[in-house]
XYZ file of C-alpha atoms in Angstrom:
705
model
C -77.117 -75.031 51.392
C -80.597 -74.894 49.905
C -84.025 -76.029 51.071
C -86.101 -78.673 49.253
C -89.880 -78.657 49.039
C -90.165 -81.058 51.956
C -88.161 -78.680 54.119
C -84.973 -80.679 54.174
C -81.663 -79.076 53.237
C -80.245 -79.606 49.725
C -76.537 -80.326 49.925
C -73.953 -79.656 47.217
C -70.874 -81.769 46.738
C -67.488 -80.009 46.656
C -66.866 -81.300 43.159
C -70.166 -79.856 41.943
C -69.488 -76.510 43.598
C -66.021 -76.283 42.065
C -67.350 -77.384 38.670
C -70.185 -74.841 38.813
C -67.952 -71.965 39.900
C -65.312 -72.869 37.346
C -67.945 -73.197 34.627
C -69.394 -69.778 35.443
C -65.949 -68.184 35.458
C -65.003 -69.819 32.156
C -68.287 -68.851 30.556
C -67.805 -65.256 31.671
C -64.246 -65.203 30.358
C -65.124 -66.954 27.087
C -68.032 -64.572 26.486
C -65.715 -61.628 27.023
C -63.095 -63.165 24.738
C -65.629 -63.859 21.992
C -66.885 -60.305 22.178
C -63.354 -58.953 22.269
C -62.433 -61.157 19.298
C -65.356 -59.752 17.367
C -64.118 -56.253 18.066
C -60.460 -56.971 17.437
C -60.729 -58.928 14.199
C -61.113 -55.880 12.014
C -58.321 -54.171 13.883
C -56.069 -57.214 13.449
C -56.859 -57.351 9.751
C -55.711 -53.774 9.369
C -52.618 -54.579 11.396
C -51.883 -57.599 9.197
C -52.129 -55.366 6.150
C -49.751 -52.920 7.790
C -47.347 -55.774 8.556
C -47.504 -56.873 4.916
C -46.834 -53.299 3.848
C -43.889 -53.145 6.224
C -42.539 -56.463 4.965
C -42.755 -55.362 1.338
C -41.223 -51.980 2.166
C -38.393 -53.691 3.988
C -37.846 -56.045 1.041
C -37.611 -53.098 -1.341
C -35.327 -51.278 1.091
C -33.168 -54.377 1.523
C -32.984 -54.883 -2.255
C -31.800 -51.324 -2.789
C -29.505 -51.205 0.248
C -28.079 -54.639 -0.590
C -27.242 -53.498 -4.102
C -25.695 -50.284 -2.762
C -23.743 -52.249 -0.161
C -22.271 -54.611 -2.776
C -21.451 -51.737 -5.114
C -19.948 -49.758 -2.233
C -17.726 -52.671 -1.248
C -16.505 -53.030 -4.842
C -15.781 -49.293 -5.081
C -14.010 -49.348 -1.717
C -11.795 -52.241 -2.834
C -11.128 -50.714 -6.263
C -10.187 -47.345 -4.776
C -7.736 -49.087 -2.452
C -6.161 -51.538 -4.921
C -6.366 -50.194 -8.489
C -3.642 -47.797 -9.622
C -5.326 -44.979 -11.609
C -2.075 -44.258 -13.417
C -2.063 -47.570 -15.283
C -2.392 -47.381 -19.087
C -5.983 -46.849 -20.181
C -6.432 -50.193 -21.965
C -4.866 -52.075 -19.052
C -7.289 -50.341 -16.698
C -10.109 -51.259 -19.063
C -9.149 -54.939 -18.814
C -9.069 -54.772 -15.015
C -12.468 -53.044 -14.904
C -13.902 -55.758 -17.192
C -12.822 -58.448 -14.711
C -14.490 -56.516 -11.862
C -17.717 -56.037 -13.852
C -17.692 -59.721 -14.787
C -17.598 -60.657 -11.078
C -20.438 -58.189 -10.452
C -22.750 -59.721 -13.082
C -24.071 -62.489 -10.801
C -23.984 -60.632 -7.471
C -25.383 -57.325 -8.794
C -27.391 -57.609 -12.042
C -28.329 -53.930 -11.765
C -24.684 -52.900 -12.328
C -24.576 -51.677 -15.925
C -21.033 -50.296 -15.999
C -17.936 -49.355 -14.022
C -15.630 -46.449 -14.758
C -12.755 -44.234 -13.637
C -12.450 -40.513 -14.312
C -9.064 -38.883 -13.965
C -7.937 -35.348 -13.294
C -6.355 -34.961 -16.728
C -9.784 -35.289 -18.348
C -9.330 -38.911 -19.404
C -12.108 -41.396 -18.709
C -12.360 -45.207 -18.921
C -15.828 -46.784 -18.693
C -16.669 -50.491 -19.085
C -20.279 -51.332 -19.928
C -22.142 -54.641 -19.973
C -23.872 -55.446 -23.263
C -26.656 -57.578 -21.755
C -29.118 -54.721 -22.267
C -29.193 -51.951 -24.850
C -25.965 -51.295 -26.766
C -24.294 -47.917 -27.233
C -25.002 -46.790 -30.800
C -21.306 -45.980 -31.354
C -20.267 -49.649 -31.474
C -22.869 -50.760 -34.000
C -24.591 -54.154 -33.978
C -24.088 -57.745 -35.070
C -20.988 -58.522 -33.029
C -21.267 -62.196 -32.190
C -20.142 -63.128 -28.656
C -19.928 -59.493 -27.538
C -20.263 -59.193 -23.755
C -18.535 -55.949 -22.766
C -17.511 -52.668 -24.333
C -15.207 -50.094 -22.873
C -14.833 -46.493 -23.951
C -11.618 -44.555 -23.463
C -11.822 -40.761 -23.397
C -8.424 -39.171 -23.964
C -7.572 -35.508 -23.634
C -5.108 -33.858 -25.971
C -4.119 -30.248 -26.308
C -6.617 -29.739 -29.113
C -9.639 -31.864 -28.289
C -11.171 -34.841 -26.451
C -11.427 -38.125 -28.385
C -13.418 -41.272 -27.596
C -12.628 -44.760 -28.822
C -14.564 -47.964 -28.149
C -13.280 -51.531 -27.744
C -15.741 -54.471 -27.785
C -14.730 -57.739 -26.050
C -16.221 -61.105 -25.279
C -16.847 -62.367 -21.740
C -13.205 -63.418 -21.337
C -11.907 -59.987 -22.364
C -10.853 -60.978 -25.903
C -11.100 -58.016 -28.295
C -13.813 -58.403 -30.980
C -14.061 -54.920 -32.524
C -12.236 -51.619 -32.141
C -13.911 -48.330 -33.089
C -11.541 -45.594 -34.345
C -11.218 -42.489 -32.143
C -13.936 -39.907 -32.615
C -14.163 -36.342 -31.281
C -16.028 -36.186 -27.971
C -17.260 -33.426 -25.684
C -17.358 -35.699 -22.635
C -15.172 -34.496 -19.761
C -15.473 -36.414 -16.461
C -14.342 -33.371 -14.529
C -17.606 -31.591 -15.446
C -19.799 -34.458 -14.247
C -21.595 -33.974 -10.895
C -20.304 -37.286 -9.529
C -16.693 -36.223 -10.085
C -16.933 -32.973 -8.153
C -19.029 -34.525 -5.379
C -16.564 -37.439 -4.921
C -13.589 -35.113 -4.534
C -15.476 -33.201 -1.839
C -16.651 -36.289 0.086
C -14.524 -38.695 2.166
C -16.770 -41.648 1.288
C -19.117 -42.942 -1.410
C -21.626 -40.560 -3.055
C -24.887 -41.483 -4.819
C -26.394 -39.356 -7.598
C -30.117 -38.763 -8.095
C -31.722 -40.850 -10.886
C -30.958 -39.645 -14.423
C -30.835 -40.889 -18.027
C -27.441 -42.346 -18.943
C -25.561 -40.718 -21.812
C -24.466 -43.855 -23.667
C -27.707 -45.915 -23.541
C -31.387 -44.932 -23.086
C -31.571 -46.294 -19.535
C -32.503 -44.627 -16.246
C -30.304 -45.230 -13.237
C -28.027 -43.852 -10.564
C -24.267 -43.534 -10.219
C -22.209 -44.494 -7.155
C -18.740 -42.966 -6.987
C -15.842 -42.413 -4.612
C -12.387 -40.860 -4.734
C -9.356 -43.096 -5.324
C -7.230 -43.670 -2.245
C -4.100 -43.761 -4.434
C -4.571 -40.567 -6.455
C -6.603 -37.603 -5.236
C -7.884 -36.449 -8.653
C -9.117 -39.898 -9.756
C -12.692 -41.104 -9.142
C -14.099 -44.662 -9.436
C -17.804 -45.158 -10.115
C -20.504 -47.733 -10.897
C -23.611 -47.080 -13.023
C -26.697 -48.992 -11.817
C -29.870 -49.296 -13.884
C -33.284 -49.225 -12.224
C -34.884 -51.677 -14.681
C -34.190 -54.661 -12.398
C -36.103 -52.915 -9.608
C -39.232 -53.015 -11.815
C -38.961 -56.815 -11.995
C -38.415 -57.064 -8.250
C -41.581 -55.054 -7.558
C -43.509 -57.400 -9.857
C -42.409 -60.367 -7.721
C -43.633 -58.614 -4.555
C -47.030 -57.767 -6.056
C -49.193 -60.317 -4.244
C -52.173 -60.147 -4.488
C -52.543 -58.810 -8.001
C -54.748 -55.954 -6.718
C -51.819 -54.587 -4.714
C -50.318 -51.469 -6.256
C -46.747 -50.432 -5.409
C -44.212 -48.038 -6.848
C -41.017 -46.166 -6.043
C -40.758 -42.426 -6.764
C -38.703 -39.457 -5.665
C -39.937 -36.361 -3.875
C -40.393 -34.483 -7.152
C -42.752 -37.115 -8.547
C -40.344 -38.950 -10.879
C -41.470 -42.572 -11.288
C -38.364 -44.587 -10.370
C -39.767 -48.142 -10.427
C -43.107 -49.872 -11.023
C -44.119 -53.416 -12.055
C -45.130 -51.950 -15.428
C -42.342 -49.368 -15.433
C -40.821 -50.562 -18.714
C -44.151 -50.178 -20.544
C -44.707 -46.716 -19.075
C -41.238 -45.583 -20.158
C -41.652 -47.044 -23.650
C -44.899 -45.087 -24.106
C -43.263 -41.830 -22.984
C -42.479 -39.562 -25.975
C -38.994 -38.154 -26.364
C -38.682 -35.165 -24.066
C -34.943 -34.425 -24.350
C -33.826 -36.774 -21.611
C -36.520 -35.896 -19.051
C -37.599 -38.657 -16.682
C -40.992 -40.354 -16.457
C -43.221 -38.841 -13.760
C -46.111 -40.373 -11.867
C -48.556 -38.197 -13.800
C -47.074 -39.408 -17.122
C -48.323 -42.932 -16.307
C -51.916 -41.622 -16.605
C -53.079 -43.887 -13.788
C -55.627 -42.291 -11.406
C -54.520 -44.639 -8.617
C -50.806 -43.799 -8.992
C -51.654 -40.100 -9.105
C -53.828 -40.518 -6.014
C -51.025 -42.317 -4.168
C -48.567 -39.510 -4.944
C -51.062 -36.822 -3.892
C -51.654 -38.675 -0.618
C -47.894 -38.712 -0.088
C -47.725 -34.943 -0.682
C -50.569 -34.312 1.746
C -49.152 -36.592 4.470
C -45.460 -35.890 3.952
C -44.924 -35.233 7.663
C -46.428 -38.600 8.682
C -44.415 -41.010 6.520
C -44.553 -44.630 7.634
C -48.163 -44.360 8.850
C -50.990 -46.127 7.056
C -53.847 -44.036 5.723
C -57.118 -44.439 3.830
C -57.815 -42.410 0.703
C -60.362 -42.316 -2.090
C -59.814 -42.484 -5.860
C -62.842 -42.027 -8.146
C -65.153 -43.166 -5.351
C -63.158 -46.321 -4.491
C -61.599 -46.624 -1.037
C -57.947 -47.643 -0.719
C -55.675 -48.416 2.176
C -51.989 -47.587 1.763
C -48.737 -46.260 3.120
C -45.579 -44.508 1.914
C -42.122 -44.899 3.447
C -38.717 -43.420 2.803
C -36.254 -45.896 1.270
C -33.243 -44.455 3.108
C -29.877 -46.259 2.974
C -28.132 -43.381 1.184
C -31.077 -42.533 -1.105
C -33.247 -40.472 1.248
C -35.028 -38.796 -1.663
C -36.661 -42.080 -2.774
C -39.980 -43.367 -1.428
C -41.845 -46.676 -1.720
C -45.626 -46.444 -1.755
C -48.224 -49.254 -1.482
C -52.020 -49.353 -1.763
C -54.752 -52.017 -1.855
C -58.548 -51.734 -2.317
C -60.226 -51.642 1.086
C -62.834 -54.263 0.227
C -60.134 -56.690 -1.006
C -58.245 -56.260 2.252
C -61.187 -56.582 4.653
C -63.458 -58.994 2.716
C -61.843 -62.324 3.718
C -61.654 -61.167 7.315
C -65.385 -60.556 7.397
C -66.034 -64.107 6.163
C -63.650 -65.595 8.668
C -65.062 -63.616 11.573
C -68.421 -65.393 11.664
C -66.831 -68.820 11.522
C -64.360 -67.873 14.237
C -67.168 -66.946 16.602
C -68.552 -70.497 16.492
C -65.154 -72.159 16.520
C -64.017 -70.009 19.422
C -66.970 -71.009 21.566
C -66.429 -74.746 20.926
C -62.685 -74.430 21.315
C -63.002 -72.725 24.674
C -65.156 -75.534 26.057
C -62.798 -78.201 24.802
C -59.796 -76.274 26.002
C -61.199 -76.137 29.522
C -61.012 -79.885 29.862
C -57.614 -80.156 28.180
C -56.137 -77.382 30.285
C -57.344 -78.959 33.518
C -55.792 -82.320 32.620
C -52.601 -81.162 30.961
C -51.573 -77.904 32.628
C -50.245 -79.475 35.807
C -48.279 -82.097 33.925
C -46.898 -79.737 31.345
C -46.142 -76.690 33.458
C -43.245 -78.067 35.476
C -41.111 -79.543 32.637
C -41.826 -76.579 30.389
C -40.802 -74.167 33.095
C -37.596 -76.117 33.595
C -36.946 -76.152 29.837
C -37.484 -72.394 29.669
C -34.937 -71.872 32.430
C -32.430 -74.094 30.603
C -32.906 -72.211 27.329
C -32.453 -68.927 29.178
C -29.132 -70.124 30.594
C -27.975 -71.394 27.199
C -28.810 -68.051 25.560
C -26.635 -66.436 28.246
C -23.867 -68.918 27.311
C -24.064 -70.582 30.749
C -23.612 -74.242 29.852
C -23.914 -77.383 31.988
C -27.579 -77.380 33.153
C -28.891 -80.014 35.573
C -30.334 -83.189 34.069
C -34.110 -83.130 33.631
C -36.371 -85.974 34.661
C -37.603 -88.045 31.661
C -41.132 -87.293 30.468
C -43.676 -89.650 28.918
C -45.018 -86.826 26.782
C -43.352 -87.077 23.375
C -43.175 -83.344 22.745
C -41.635 -82.627 26.148
C -39.086 -85.385 25.578
C -38.242 -84.040 22.122
C -37.948 -80.546 23.562
C -35.483 -81.817 26.158
C -33.403 -83.521 23.481
C -33.560 -80.398 21.323
C -32.302 -78.298 24.227
C -29.427 -80.744 24.775
C -28.610 -80.590 21.054
C -28.793 -76.794 21.109
C -26.369 -76.618 24.010
C -23.876 -79.013 22.384
C -24.145 -77.250 19.011
C -23.657 -73.801 20.526
C -20.727 -74.967 22.656
C -19.016 -76.470 19.605
C -19.934 -73.468 17.451
C -18.103 -71.207 19.899
C -14.984 -73.349 19.471
C -14.922 -72.577 15.753
C -16.112 -68.955 15.812
C -14.949 -66.142 18.154
C -17.176 -65.673 21.211
C -17.884 -62.015 20.449
C -19.036 -62.922 16.951
C -21.299 -65.719 18.243
C -22.916 -63.356 20.753
C -23.620 -60.853 18.004
C -25.071 -63.549 15.760
C -27.342 -64.851 18.559
C -28.336 -61.275 19.448
C -29.130 -60.522 15.776
C -26.541 -57.722 15.757
C -24.438 -59.240 12.971
C -25.093 -59.739 9.263
C -23.589 -62.661 7.353
C -23.777 -60.763 4.053
C -20.547 -60.597 2.073
C -18.670 -57.314 2.332
C -17.318 -55.151 5.109
C -16.607 -51.668 6.402
C -13.473 -49.627 6.855
C -12.391 -49.019 10.460
C -9.256 -48.858 12.633
C -7.922 -52.219 13.839
C -4.782 -53.607 15.444
C -3.519 -56.792 13.769
C -1.123 -59.404 15.192
C 0.729 -62.229 13.462
C 2.731 -64.906 15.269
C 5.097 -67.567 13.963
C 7.151 -70.368 15.545
C 10.877 -70.215 14.784
C 12.201 -73.473 13.336
C 8.824 -75.190 13.290
C 9.522 -77.094 10.061
C 12.733 -78.586 11.464
C 11.005 -79.526 14.711
C 8.066 -81.140 12.865
C 10.365 -83.278 10.727
C 11.617 -85.077 13.842
C 8.151 -85.916 15.194
C 5.308 -88.176 14.138
C 2.261 -86.363 12.692
C 0.242 -87.281 15.807
C 2.918 -85.788 18.045
C 3.021 -82.623 15.927
C -0.775 -82.309 16.203
C -0.775 -82.811 19.973
C 2.078 -80.383 20.582
C 0.652 -77.738 18.253
C -2.765 -78.025 19.920
C -1.198 -77.417 23.345
C 0.678 -74.454 21.914
C -2.403 -72.896 20.261
C -4.478 -73.428 23.422
C -1.991 -71.528 25.573
C -1.374 -68.624 23.217
C -5.007 -68.421 22.063
C -6.350 -68.168 25.629
C -4.142 -65.184 26.378
C -5.019 -63.379 23.143
C -8.758 -63.899 23.662
C -8.437 -62.799 27.305
C -7.077 -59.484 26.076
C -10.058 -58.968 23.745
C -8.653 -60.379 20.501
C -10.631 -61.947 17.705
C -8.608 -64.898 16.401
C -9.007 -64.799 12.641
C -7.320 -68.075 11.730
C -4.633 -70.609 12.509
C -2.203 -70.854 9.585
C 0.011 -73.901 10.129
C 2.044 -72.847 13.165
C 0.997 -69.181 12.877
C -1.874 -67.179 14.339
C -3.594 -64.119 12.886
C -5.618 -62.069 15.386
C -7.074 -58.577 15.480
C -8.619 -56.134 17.925
C -11.458 -53.556 17.716
C -13.825 -55.826 15.762
C -16.510 -56.996 15.992
C -16.645 -55.253 19.423
C -15.155 -51.787 19.193
C -12.966 -50.406 21.972
C -10.906 -47.229 22.265
C -7.862 -48.948 23.802
C -7.486 -51.674 21.170
C -3.790 -50.890 20.616
C -2.990 -51.209 24.331
C -5.098 -54.380 24.531
C -3.146 -55.909 21.648
C 0.173 -55.095 23.329
C -1.082 -56.643 26.568
C -2.238 -59.780 24.725
C 1.127 -60.208 22.980
C 3.034 -59.834 26.271
C 0.750 -62.269 28.083
C 1.061 -64.795 25.268
C 4.845 -64.473 25.211
C 5.093 -64.948 28.980
C 2.701 -67.908 28.889
C 4.809 -69.549 26.184
C 7.935 -69.242 28.343
C 6.282 -71.509 30.913
C 4.979 -73.863 28.218
C 8.423 -74.139 26.610
C 9.895 -75.011 30.008
C 7.453 -77.927 30.137
C 8.365 -78.995 26.592
C 12.053 -79.042 27.519
C 11.336 -80.951 30.744
C 9.452 -83.531 28.677
C 12.478 -83.981 26.420
C 11.096 -81.987 23.516
C 12.110 -78.811 21.725
C 10.716 -75.421 22.745
C 8.402 -73.491 20.416
C 9.960 -70.033 20.394
C 7.487 -67.594 18.947
C 7.863 -64.214 17.255
C 5.085 -61.602 17.049
C 4.435 -58.698 14.673
C 1.832 -55.967 15.180
C 0.546 -52.973 13.255
C -2.446 -50.674 13.688
C -4.365 -48.692 11.090
C -7.422 -48.720 8.859
C -8.605 -51.977 7.267
C -11.776 -53.401 5.730
C -13.507 -55.601 8.328
C -16.271 -57.986 7.286
C -17.236 -61.224 5.591
C -15.206 -62.729 2.757
C -16.106 -65.954 0.982
C -18.931 -67.412 -1.049
C -22.650 -67.986 -0.604
C -22.116 -71.237 1.339
C -19.029 -70.398 3.395
C -17.862 -67.065 4.791
C -14.928 -65.974 6.909
C -15.077 -62.951 9.189
C -11.703 -61.295 8.649
C -9.786 -58.075 8.012
C -8.162 -57.048 4.728
C -5.852 -54.257 3.694
C -2.381 -52.764 3.961
C -2.467 -52.822 7.777
C -2.771 -56.624 7.764
C 0.076 -57.038 5.292
C 2.396 -54.814 7.324
C 1.704 -56.735 10.550
C 2.793 -59.915 8.779
C 5.957 -58.198 7.470
C 6.879 -56.949 10.967
C 6.617 -60.497 12.312
C 9.132 -61.684 9.715
C 11.544 -58.852 10.600
C 12.004 -60.352 14.091
C 14.377 -62.928 12.596
C 16.696 -60.190 11.325
C 16.977 -58.390 14.674
C 16.585 -61.292 17.102
C 13.502 -59.668 18.670
C 10.340 -61.291 19.989
C 7.575 -58.678 19.621
C 8.153 -56.189 16.792
C 5.633 -53.382 16.288
C 5.148 -50.360 14.066
C 5.663 -46.757 15.082
C 1.869 -46.306 15.084
C 1.496 -49.041 17.722
C 4.276 -47.505 19.799
C 2.608 -44.079 19.687
C -0.899 -45.317 20.547
C -0.165 -47.986 23.178
C 0.093 -45.612 26.132
C 2.609 -44.813 28.828
C 2.259 -48.183 30.576
C 4.163 -49.985 27.815
C 7.916 -49.817 27.233
C 9.368 -49.972 23.727
C 12.869 -49.993 22.278
C 13.660 -48.453 18.906
C 14.941 -51.143 16.526
C 15.454 -49.682 13.079
C 14.084 -47.616 10.244
C 13.634 -49.989 7.320
C 11.472 -50.656 4.253
C 9.442 -53.833 4.930
C 8.444 -56.021 2.009
C 5.392 -54.477 0.347
C 6.058 -50.948 1.711
C 7.155 -47.957 -0.356
C 8.938 -45.888 2.276
C 11.087 -46.484 5.348
C 9.130 -47.288 8.499
C 10.300 -47.141 12.093
C 9.965 -50.433 13.971
C 10.106 -50.941 17.728
C 10.465 -53.875 20.079
C 7.818 -54.219 22.816
C 9.839 -54.887 25.959
C 7.145 -55.089 28.623
C 4.312 -53.446 30.537
C 4.208 -51.626 33.870
C 1.173 -53.305 35.473
C 1.183 -53.709 39.264
C -1.290 -56.607 39.015
C 0.909 -58.479 36.499
C 4.548 -57.932 37.530
C 5.650 -60.850 35.347
C 5.013 -58.648 32.272
C 7.686 -56.113 33.318
C 10.739 -55.800 31.027
C 13.648 -58.098 31.839
C 16.394 -56.278 33.783
C 19.003 -56.935 31.061
C 16.995 -54.890 28.571
C 16.503 -52.028 31.028
C 20.189 -51.902 31.927
C 21.226 -51.399 28.300
C 18.309 -49.207 27.193
C 19.881 -45.848 28.062
C 23.158 -46.706 26.355
C 21.239 -48.013 23.343
C 19.424 -44.685 22.936
C 22.825 -42.934 22.837
C 24.062 -45.401 20.189
C 20.906 -44.894 18.174
C 21.390 -41.114 18.161
C 25.032 -41.495 17.119
C 24.107 -43.801 14.242
C 21.430 -41.438 13.007
C 23.992 -38.587 13.165
C 26.530 -40.675 11.199
C 29.105 -40.797 14.030
C 29.966 -44.438 13.345
C 33.329 -44.393 15.155
C 31.903 -43.347 18.516
C 28.905 -45.651 18.051
C 31.275 -48.551 17.327
C 33.002 -48.200 20.682
C 29.739 -48.089 22.614
C 28.316 -51.021 20.662
C 31.333 -53.183 21.463
C 30.669 -52.559 25.144
C 26.969 -53.342 24.687
C 27.754 -56.617 22.909
C 30.111 -57.528 25.724
C 27.465 -56.656 28.362
C 24.596 -58.387 26.513
C 26.060 -61.007 24.154
C 22.626 -62.579 23.512
C 21.092 -59.346 22.192
C 21.210 -59.819 18.399
C 20.169 -56.186 17.780
C 23.512 -54.892 19.115
C 25.384 -57.290 16.832
C 23.359 -56.115 13.826
C 24.280 -52.496 14.515
C 27.894 -53.416 15.290
C 28.211 -54.999 11.827
C 26.508 -51.962 10.312
C 28.983 -49.573 11.993
C 31.971 -51.608 10.824
C 30.599 -51.711 7.296
C 30.065 -47.948 7.216
C 33.497 -47.264 8.664
C 35.030 -49.599 6.079
C 33.257 -47.704 3.325
C 34.505 -44.357 4.656
C 38.086 -45.606 4.889
C 37.924 -46.962 1.322
C 36.714 -43.664 -0.056
């Protein structure tokens, strides 16, 4: 209350009081914000420059690491699949096909080779760049050349073969004496001493005047053989040129000794370098004061890598940063710098305009906020809660009230679409993989890594005959019921279902989520699935249909886990010998009349809670030596008594172990008598009949001889 001149009280309305108080508060806040904005703008400009530096550094790092990852995957596959003992020219043809596939995915790959312990060496080189002088010039259609180093008792010889892109021979160079011996190369010795891939420091290649690095790893089939890939650094120069925005930005890659690895003008610098007996171009050789200043700043601030710093070159101020490339090449560094006035100049022009715009915007925002905040807050809060539940994979949110605001309505529809899309996505892709994708813990890049896994294959006995007697719609419906039952149990035990192949399932454990007990989990999943199918088959029979009796095969071991496919479609899967053996074990069930057949490795790693029965020692298709196979009989789990072995198997298990020992000792006569009793006690056990026939056959052979 205030007093007027005539002595009467001056009254304020509530609306005026609220408006005045609110106006004063807003003015105070806006003044503080404008002042704070003035202070922060320069700081934000510096931060934006740092973010740009980080983005460019990450791009360079990703370019290098991506190339190394692709090359590493190729080497890993080659070391697993290529036989180093093949004839040299046959190996050359195989290496040409690999290099041809690498041309599009990895342009930096200049050549691929194998060095062997006998001193022989096969290297395939792309002819898209400079040609080796040994092969001459003027070969129309030439795409690849491979050199074969052969070691005789008297000397090493080298011969070259030039081919077109399809591997057709165009020119053959006669053998010439050579001093090249792969066993004296640093990559050969380092590969034999390392369990994985090694990367050499940059050096000048022997066959062409190019600078690059070599990636190599030991063959998994022959200990004294080494596979390798030569990668040129010329493509990195072009990549840096693409990242050089604005034009005043300077960036380069060097090693800790000052060798200039890559620069947008790297090719010109190298061309101007006089011949110095194979020595590499250094930063000082470029004769650029700025590049020299950047390297000196790196040397002075070596302990604070990754932090931006200001430095002066010939009186001009620069702002820059140097970071380690990493990803297997820890001795390489990427450095960036930009003139300080170029970086801060636009920000200074914007700052003055922002001061005026900020003041007007604050006043306008006051009115908009008062009118819109109440109406927008509630539906937005509800939408945020719904998104939070969806990101936690909790589907089925309550229906929201319709809004007359277009954006809120579109947001609601987008949330509904997101929920439906994610729900359906999880029906096509394993849950664990979806969670990693959503959590940004999974890369969709092609390639994979080697790790232990347990692989399972299943197959329905007599499926083709059953399907012939049903309509396609009935086959689809019945198969869907079957896959739903068996798939639920496998997923419940932690499996990743790789694919459905007709009536078969391929699943694996320990990827993408790793777990120590993946072998035991796989055994539990197979038992649960088998028990679940017994109940499902009872329903099929009650409905007048045929049961779907299923056989399982499992193996555990190392495999390559990752993405296989093309740029527009990938499949997360496992590859390798372990996968092939699991499939072979599944097929062996038919021979022995078993349901779940596993390898000796699975039997050894499953744990004491699982009961196995020795089946045989045989050579599965694709194997090179006899392997012991076991039948998984059941699990001792108090919470799941239905998974216990059937009594009939337990009653004959002790006698079976005696028979097994007799057979291994060659006492076929005694084993025959016990097996006849076992067949009489368990006539449905095909395994006893298999061994009974084997005993009779061996006894017949002995009597004949």
